XYZ file of C-alpha atoms in Angstrom:
491
model
C -3.797 25.853 19.684
C -6.189 22.784 19.826
C -5.314 19.962 21.703
C -6.421 16.883 19.714
C -3.268 16.262 17.517
C -3.433 17.204 14.027
C -3.011 14.075 11.621
C -1.256 13.722 8.151
C -0.727 10.674 6.363
C 1.297 11.124 3.122
C 0.713 8.014 0.975
C 3.403 6.750 -1.957
C 1.773 4.257 -4.616
C 3.979 1.271 -4.796
C 7.551 1.742 -3.313
C 9.369 -0.522 -1.421
C 11.515 0.687 1.524
C 15.069 0.316 -0.420
C 13.794 3.051 -2.672
C 14.940 5.561 -0.305
C 18.014 7.104 0.972
C 17.255 6.548 4.569
C 16.822 3.231 3.645
C 20.082 2.394 2.347
C 19.692 3.587 -1.203
C 22.905 5.307 -2.170
C 21.599 6.624 -5.989
C 18.159 8.069 -4.937
C 17.483 11.560 -3.678
C 15.643 11.863 -0.942
C 16.901 14.617 1.318
C 13.548 15.515 2.388
C 12.674 11.965 3.217
C 15.836 11.283 4.996
C 15.601 14.200 7.253
C 12.322 12.976 8.360
C 14.052 10.031 9.338
C 16.443 11.814 11.086
C 13.919 13.635 13.139
C 11.235 10.970 13.556
C 10.828 7.196 14.156
C 11.821 4.865 11.204
C 10.411 1.416 11.144
C 12.710 -1.081 9.675
C 10.396 -4.045 9.073
C 7.124 -2.552 8.138
C 5.080 -4.367 5.969
C 1.829 -4.008 3.896
C -1.038 -6.445 4.874
C -1.530 -6.860 0.616
C 0.584 -6.261 -2.571
C -2.185 -4.605 -4.004
C -3.268 -0.918 -4.146
C -6.747 -1.121 -2.864
C -6.707 -3.395 -0.668
C -3.737 -1.957 1.325
C -5.607 1.492 1.307
C -8.631 -0.530 2.623
C -6.944 -1.716 5.354
C -4.898 1.132 6.580
C -8.447 3.357 6.528
C -10.422 0.506 8.294
C -7.430 -1.535 10.145
C -8.822 -4.324 8.663
C -7.343 -7.367 7.160
C -8.554 -7.810 3.256
C -10.456 -11.027 4.523
C -12.073 -8.552 7.013
C -12.976 -5.947 4.692
C -13.128 -7.836 1.348
C -11.074 -5.748 -0.921
C -8.796 -8.614 -2.094
C -7.491 -7.006 -5.212
C -7.277 -4.181 -7.368
C -10.522 -1.814 -7.977
C -10.925 -2.262 -11.680
C -11.685 1.063 -12.679
C -12.198 0.200 -16.735
C -15.469 -1.248 -15.709
C -16.496 2.291 -13.817
C -19.255 2.538 -16.228
C -20.828 -0.842 -14.513
C -20.579 0.247 -10.982
C -23.772 1.527 -8.967
C -23.779 4.664 -8.614
C -21.858 6.496 -6.286
C -20.264 3.120 -4.928
C -17.743 3.169 -2.581
C -15.791 -0.185 -1.408
C -15.880 0.722 2.210
C -19.279 2.238 2.444
C -20.861 1.526 5.936
C -17.588 0.657 7.828
C -15.748 2.532 10.223
C -13.025 4.714 8.786
C -10.453 6.816 9.659
C -12.215 10.061 8.459
C -15.329 8.982 9.630
C -13.985 8.627 13.037
C -11.612 11.500 13.110
C -14.900 13.503 11.780
C -17.053 12.381 14.437
C -14.777 13.887 17.092
C -14.463 17.271 15.560
C -12.004 16.718 13.002
C -11.940 18.486 9.483
C -11.326 15.635 6.693
C -9.597 15.750 3.781
C -8.182 13.247 0.782
C -5.915 15.006 -1.495
C -4.857 12.602 -4.003
C -5.090 8.813 -5.406
C -8.541 7.195 -4.321
C -8.917 3.692 -5.794
C -11.664 2.421 -3.390
C -14.597 3.586 -5.461
C -16.359 6.757 -7.365
C -14.083 8.995 -7.954
C -16.219 11.522 -8.658
C -18.188 11.673 -4.783
C -16.867 11.619 -1.559
C -16.220 8.488 0.404
C -18.074 8.504 3.995
C -16.286 10.763 6.532
C -14.260 13.170 4.088
C -15.270 17.193 4.091
C -12.644 17.750 1.472
C -12.367 15.732 -1.522
C -9.820 16.162 -4.377
C -8.691 13.351 -6.663
C -8.060 12.185 -9.795
C -10.090 9.814 -12.142
C -7.837 6.975 -12.808
C -7.066 4.805 -9.682
C -5.033 2.984 -12.516
C -2.619 5.506 -13.111
C -2.124 6.201 -16.480
C -0.237 9.516 -16.354
C 1.502 11.466 -13.832
C 0.261 14.470 -16.185
C -2.748 15.333 -17.750
C -5.085 13.949 -15.716
C -9.091 14.538 -14.749
C -9.637 15.743 -11.551
C -12.616 15.842 -9.586
C -11.990 18.985 -6.465
C -15.082 18.841 -4.418
C -17.959 19.377 -6.895
C -15.779 20.718 -9.434
C -14.042 18.802 -12.591
C -11.692 19.919 -14.909
C -8.492 18.793 -16.510
C -5.202 19.338 -14.829
C -1.963 19.579 -16.889
C 0.709 19.817 -14.437
C 2.912 17.127 -12.425
C 0.197 15.425 -10.109
C 2.115 15.604 -7.042
C 3.172 19.284 -7.254
C -1.008 19.454 -7.867
C -2.243 17.496 -4.740
C 0.882 18.943 -2.487
C -0.433 22.624 -3.325
C -4.161 21.396 -2.462
C -2.703 20.199 0.422
C -1.175 22.693 1.782
C -4.075 24.835 1.178
C -5.979 22.831 3.552
C -3.377 22.664 5.996
C -3.866 26.603 5.908
C -7.310 26.991 5.777
C -7.777 24.806 9.007
C -4.737 26.002 11.198
C -6.525 29.466 10.191
C -9.766 28.123 11.686
C -8.026 26.654 14.702
C -9.999 23.171 13.949
C -7.392 19.927 14.101
C -7.226 18.287 11.155
C -6.868 14.881 9.073
C -4.795 15.105 5.564
C -4.715 11.926 3.456
C -2.399 12.728 0.769
C -2.159 9.793 -1.067
C 0.452 10.361 -3.942
C -0.141 8.837 -7.303
C 3.438 8.444 -7.561
C 6.129 6.636 -8.039
C 3.812 4.368 -9.868
C 6.456 2.640 -11.651
C 4.165 0.631 -14.361
C 3.603 1.790 -17.982
C 2.479 4.053 -19.725
C 3.246 6.409 -16.574
C 6.783 5.501 -16.093
C 7.387 5.308 -20.507
C 6.236 8.988 -20.616
C 8.511 10.800 -22.412
C 7.713 14.485 -20.130
C 10.752 15.705 -17.861
C 10.241 16.636 -14.819
C 12.797 18.815 -12.345
C 14.892 15.298 -11.470
C 14.938 13.960 -14.926
C 18.327 15.274 -15.749
C 19.783 13.902 -12.223
C 19.251 10.296 -13.340
C 19.965 11.176 -17.073
C 23.323 9.036 -16.356
C 22.612 7.279 -13.194
C 23.729 3.152 -13.487
C 20.512 2.352 -11.844
C 22.996 -0.346 -9.964
C 20.476 -0.231 -7.114
C 17.879 -2.081 -9.456
C 18.422 -5.968 -9.626
C 18.833 -7.789 -12.751
C 17.797 -11.530 -12.358
C 16.623 -14.017 -14.407
C 13.579 -14.544 -15.656
C 11.434 -16.151 -13.154
C 8.949 -19.133 -13.873
C 6.190 -17.868 -11.644
C 6.230 -14.420 -13.269
C 6.063 -16.239 -16.941
C 3.021 -18.512 -15.121
C 1.222 -15.236 -13.953
C 1.208 -13.675 -17.096
C -0.051 -16.731 -18.973
C -2.628 -16.738 -16.543
C -3.627 -12.912 -17.315
C -2.946 -13.434 -20.922
C -5.912 -16.342 -21.178
C -8.360 -13.811 -20.059
C -9.724 -12.808 -23.435
C -11.271 -9.556 -21.689
C -7.675 -8.536 -21.246
C -4.953 -7.904 -23.951
C -1.352 -8.278 -23.170
C 2.043 -8.393 -24.550
C 5.463 -9.362 -23.347
C 6.166 -6.262 -21.844
C 6.707 -4.401 -18.250
C 6.816 -7.502 -16.060
C 9.858 -9.154 -18.336
C 11.259 -6.051 -19.533
C 11.246 -2.830 -16.968
C 14.471 -4.052 -14.892
C 16.188 -3.265 -18.222
C 14.817 -0.555 -19.526
C 16.759 2.289 -18.259
C 14.297 5.136 -19.481
C 11.753 3.048 -17.133
C 13.918 2.694 -14.114
C 15.557 6.456 -14.219
C 11.679 8.040 -14.908
C 10.911 6.117 -11.833
C 13.351 7.182 -9.720
C 12.533 10.810 -10.671
C 9.002 10.633 -9.308
C 10.384 9.245 -6.075
C 12.225 12.566 -5.833
C 9.177 14.228 -7.204
C 7.490 13.059 -3.844
C 10.508 14.113 -1.658
C 9.892 17.662 -2.849
C 5.880 17.256 -2.147
C 6.927 15.534 1.427
C 9.364 18.643 1.957
C 6.870 21.451 1.040
C 4.452 19.915 3.829
C 7.216 19.703 6.337
C 7.896 23.667 5.338
C 4.236 24.540 5.910
C 3.907 22.422 9.526
C 7.275 24.811 10.271
C 5.973 28.039 9.139
C 2.446 27.446 10.294
C 4.201 26.935 13.587
C 2.091 23.435 14.281
C 4.811 21.203 13.715
C 4.683 20.059 17.281
C 0.782 19.342 17.017
C 0.935 17.297 14.316
C 1.394 13.578 13.803
C 3.021 13.316 10.581
C 3.309 9.933 8.795
C 5.223 8.425 5.775
C 4.412 5.279 4.128
C 2.745 3.745 0.977
C 0.330 0.933 0.178
C 2.611 -1.486 -0.883
C 6.093 -2.953 -1.885
C 6.769 -3.459 -5.572
C 9.636 -5.956 -7.132
C 11.666 -4.041 -9.346
C 13.766 -6.962 -10.477
C 14.066 -9.250 -7.621
C 12.838 -12.675 -8.035
C 13.200 -11.983 -11.640
C 9.910 -9.803 -12.204
C 8.923 -6.253 -12.005
C 5.677 -5.697 -10.253
C 2.729 -6.692 -7.421
C 2.888 -9.865 -5.610
C 0.150 -11.100 -7.421
C 2.103 -10.829 -10.592
C 3.730 -14.185 -10.098
C 1.608 -17.288 -10.244
C 1.149 -18.007 -7.043
C 1.049 -15.155 -5.764
C 4.300 -14.034 -3.681
C 4.849 -11.622 -0.595
C 8.634 -11.507 -1.354
C 10.366 -8.972 0.763
C 10.588 -6.551 -1.991
C 6.665 -6.600 -2.631
C 6.294 -6.535 1.220
C 8.600 -4.572 2.618
C 7.547 -0.815 3.018
C 8.623 2.636 3.970
C 6.935 3.840 7.138
C 8.607 7.148 9.435
C 6.259 8.960 11.861
C 7.176 12.325 13.231
C 5.617 14.587 16.020
C 8.390 16.878 17.840
C 8.149 16.697 21.375
C 6.117 13.227 21.378
C 8.181 10.967 18.932
C 11.316 9.915 19.690
C 13.643 11.602 17.576
C 16.287 8.851 15.248
C 14.797 6.434 16.370
C 15.133 3.070 14.190
C 12.473 0.091 15.259
C 13.393 -2.907 14.585
C 9.819 -4.828 15.347
C 7.900 -6.260 13.020
C 4.897 -3.493 12.141
C 2.356 -3.213 9.259
C 0.948 -0.266 7.786
C -2.665 -1.266 8.888
C -1.409 -0.100 12.378
C -1.430 3.048 11.194
C -5.336 2.803 11.862
C -4.817 1.953 15.680
C -2.258 4.121 15.927
C -4.073 7.531 14.473
C -6.906 6.557 17.004
C -5.200 5.932 19.627
C -3.136 9.358 19.582
C -6.070 11.072 18.909
C -7.949 9.739 21.942
C -10.153 7.541 19.972
C -11.542 4.418 20.878
C -12.288 2.478 17.709
C -16.102 0.931 17.511
C -15.161 -2.194 16.273
C -13.243 -4.174 18.795
C -11.838 -7.561 16.559
C -9.252 -5.677 14.127
C -5.835 -6.924 13.849
C -4.280 -3.180 14.185
C -2.132 -2.471 16.789
C -1.062 1.201 17.714
C 2.511 2.022 17.594
C 2.113 4.504 19.634
C 4.409 2.822 22.373
C 7.010 2.845 19.634
C 7.228 6.235 18.315
C 6.827 7.865 21.771
C 9.716 5.704 23.393
C 7.489 3.762 25.982
C 7.702 0.698 27.640
C 7.207 -2.360 25.378
C 7.465 -5.101 27.839
C 3.646 -5.686 26.919
C 3.785 -5.573 23.514
C 3.150 -9.230 22.198
C 4.482 -11.228 19.580
C 6.552 -10.026 17.163
C 4.827 -10.995 13.772
C 3.288 -9.622 10.800
C 0.736 -11.093 8.744
C -0.412 -10.332 5.148
C -2.358 -12.242 2.326
C -2.692 -12.377 -1.382
C -5.568 -14.404 -2.565
C -4.774 -17.993 -2.392
C -1.266 -17.061 -0.814
C -1.344 -16.171 3.090
C 2.111 -15.112 4.931
C 3.622 -14.908 8.232
C 6.842 -12.713 9.195
C 8.946 -13.332 12.078
C 12.389 -11.633 12.661
C 13.550 -15.252 11.532
C 10.975 -16.395 9.397
C 9.198 -15.763 6.327
C 6.270 -18.533 5.695
C 4.293 -18.853 2.743
C 1.030 -20.979 3.232
C -1.021 -21.604 -0.117
C -4.669 -22.675 -0.123
C -5.280 -26.590 -0.639
C -8.714 -26.949 -2.087
C -8.597 -26.165 -5.398
C -7.720 -28.134 -8.437
C -4.612 -26.674 -9.058
C -1.909 -27.134 -6.169
C 0.888 -25.122 -5.109
C 3.759 -25.661 -2.471
C 4.168 -23.644 0.595
C 6.982 -21.598 1.262
C 9.830 -21.231 4.119
C 12.330 -18.718 4.252
C 15.276 -18.276 6.905
C 15.061 -14.373 6.601
C 18.363 -14.343 9.073
C 20.636 -16.208 7.064
C 19.051 -15.620 3.499
C 17.352 -12.417 3.323
C 16.804 -12.791 -0.367
C 14.508 -15.670 -0.001
C 15.926 -18.072 -2.295
C 16.243 -21.190 -0.763
C 12.527 -22.555 0.128
C 13.019 -25.158 3.511
C 9.423 -25.857 3.662
C 9.787 -30.012 2.115
C 12.943 -30.499 4.462
C 11.771 -32.460 7.132
C 14.627 -30.829 9.498
C 11.971 -27.782 9.334
C 8.374 -29.660 9.745
C 8.043 -28.300 13.061
C 8.780 -24.534 12.452
C 6.299 -25.203 9.267
C 3.663 -26.744 11.615
C 4.393 -23.917 14.399
C 3.625 -21.036 11.920
C 1.013 -22.915 10.179
C -1.042 -23.203 13.269
C -0.140 -19.100 13.703
C -1.540 -18.079 10.396
C -4.745 -20.273 11.097
C -5.623 -19.049 14.567
C -5.153 -14.982 13.043
C -7.507 -15.781 10.408
C -9.999 -17.965 12.364
C -9.803 -14.702 14.841
C -10.252 -11.568 12.028
C -11.768 -13.057 9.462
C -14.920 -12.198 8.309
C -16.988 -15.388 6.374
C -18.084 -13.082 3.229
C -14.585 -12.011 2.808
C -12.881 -15.071 3.417
C -11.697 -16.678 0.313
C -10.176 -19.732 1.926
C -13.981 -20.553 3.164
C -15.591 -19.522 -0.533
C -15.918 -15.775 0.495
C -16.517 -13.199 -2.360
C -14.053 -10.426 -2.865
C -15.675 -6.561 -3.671
C -15.360 -5.730 -7.221
C -12.478 -7.360 -8.405
C -10.178 -10.401 -8.332
C -6.790 -11.640 -10.027
C -7.765 -15.419 -9.641
C -11.356 -15.856 -10.837
C -10.979 -18.960 -12.387
C -9.023 -20.266 -9.778
C -11.450 -19.899 -7.210
C -14.574 -20.897 -9.639
C -12.583 -24.046 -9.991
C -12.626 -24.255 -6.008
C -16.231 -23.106 -5.120
C -18.207 -23.727 -8.224
C -19.153 -21.477 -11.395
C -21.526 -19.297 -9.712
C -18.510 -17.612 -7.700
C -18.378 -13.927 -8.181
C -16.775 -10.689 -6.697
C -20.008 -8.872 -5.536
C -20.351 -4.977 -4.469
C -21.195 -5.094 -1.188
C -22.214 -7.752 1.557
C -25.579 -8.186 2.982
């Protein structure tokens, strides 16, 4: 057995932590993830660096903020025909698969990619099995790109990718090769049309009569309507007054969403069973997390942080599940309250594999001292940072502060929430003179953080440009001029 630890990174798509049993949800069926939590380390305060799919995946694979790697929004694969040939948004950057492959690891992406052309492997991946759509349109009937082969796969995508992941694990175990399996499931997703499908999976009946009381029903948010109107004003995109506003009251959508979470749980269980069967659980770090959270009715809308205007990173869209387990290495049953980011996965994996990152200016922090129960006296500030184009966020155990960009013609107010006394983040204290010193201190921390880590070419607040797509094109043109536009690569 190799002394180098195997690494399995299981990623879900659009899922706040509160949708799992091990995070307190009593309506969801997730026995395998509950078991993973009971035998591993669970992070109760894990957050995403952005509330869109592509930026978070880029951050996990690079350890960088969106304002470093440049992917600020979802990669718009509707425009794939316009992309450069074999284009990948992270080309040229140091990534997890590249670093691990250099150290002798077999590397595989099996699942949703959403960072460039799905037709050919991104740098660092030996094994490449993905689906055509980054914007998931169905859990069934997907076109698959499988190491040079192209075919239609009619079955459920979670089951398909789980089986492909097991196949990869078995092959590398037989060859006694350390491996990195990146298994990003295209579920539970939560968006239409996928969650409006009438196809039944093996958990559909389980939720047929579920009252879905764990999904909040709140009044429609003005910020969500404003966000809808902004997108509807774009002539290139046709919208109806649909999912954003209606999903929290559409029981079919809600029940389908939960059934997809249970499908993911089955997949996680099969991966865990495979590690036990092959007797490699003790030599494999298994990480379960997601790209970002998802508002499921909280604050009066359904969806991402940029579904509102201004953008938000409220708890539901920001807080994510994150569980890590390697028996004999991680402390079983530990629940950490420390603030963590899934961006920290990058440094954690490299640290565990004994690899020094090539890039020194990284905000990613290794969580290895936490998961191994080591001394944390030198851990540093208990804080996480995130960004959503015109909104930047700092979170501490006490405060959540949303700082808005000030240079555009349209002004948005800052927001400060005392998350200890107001966990729902409903009372904005930013304009209250009694909290002026808190606002100032948090603003300074935010500014110092981005000054340390942001790349000028990717820093939207300084006129930088995003990779491929922005949800706020006109907003930034009003600020930086009509020539401002997304790019495909930096000089």
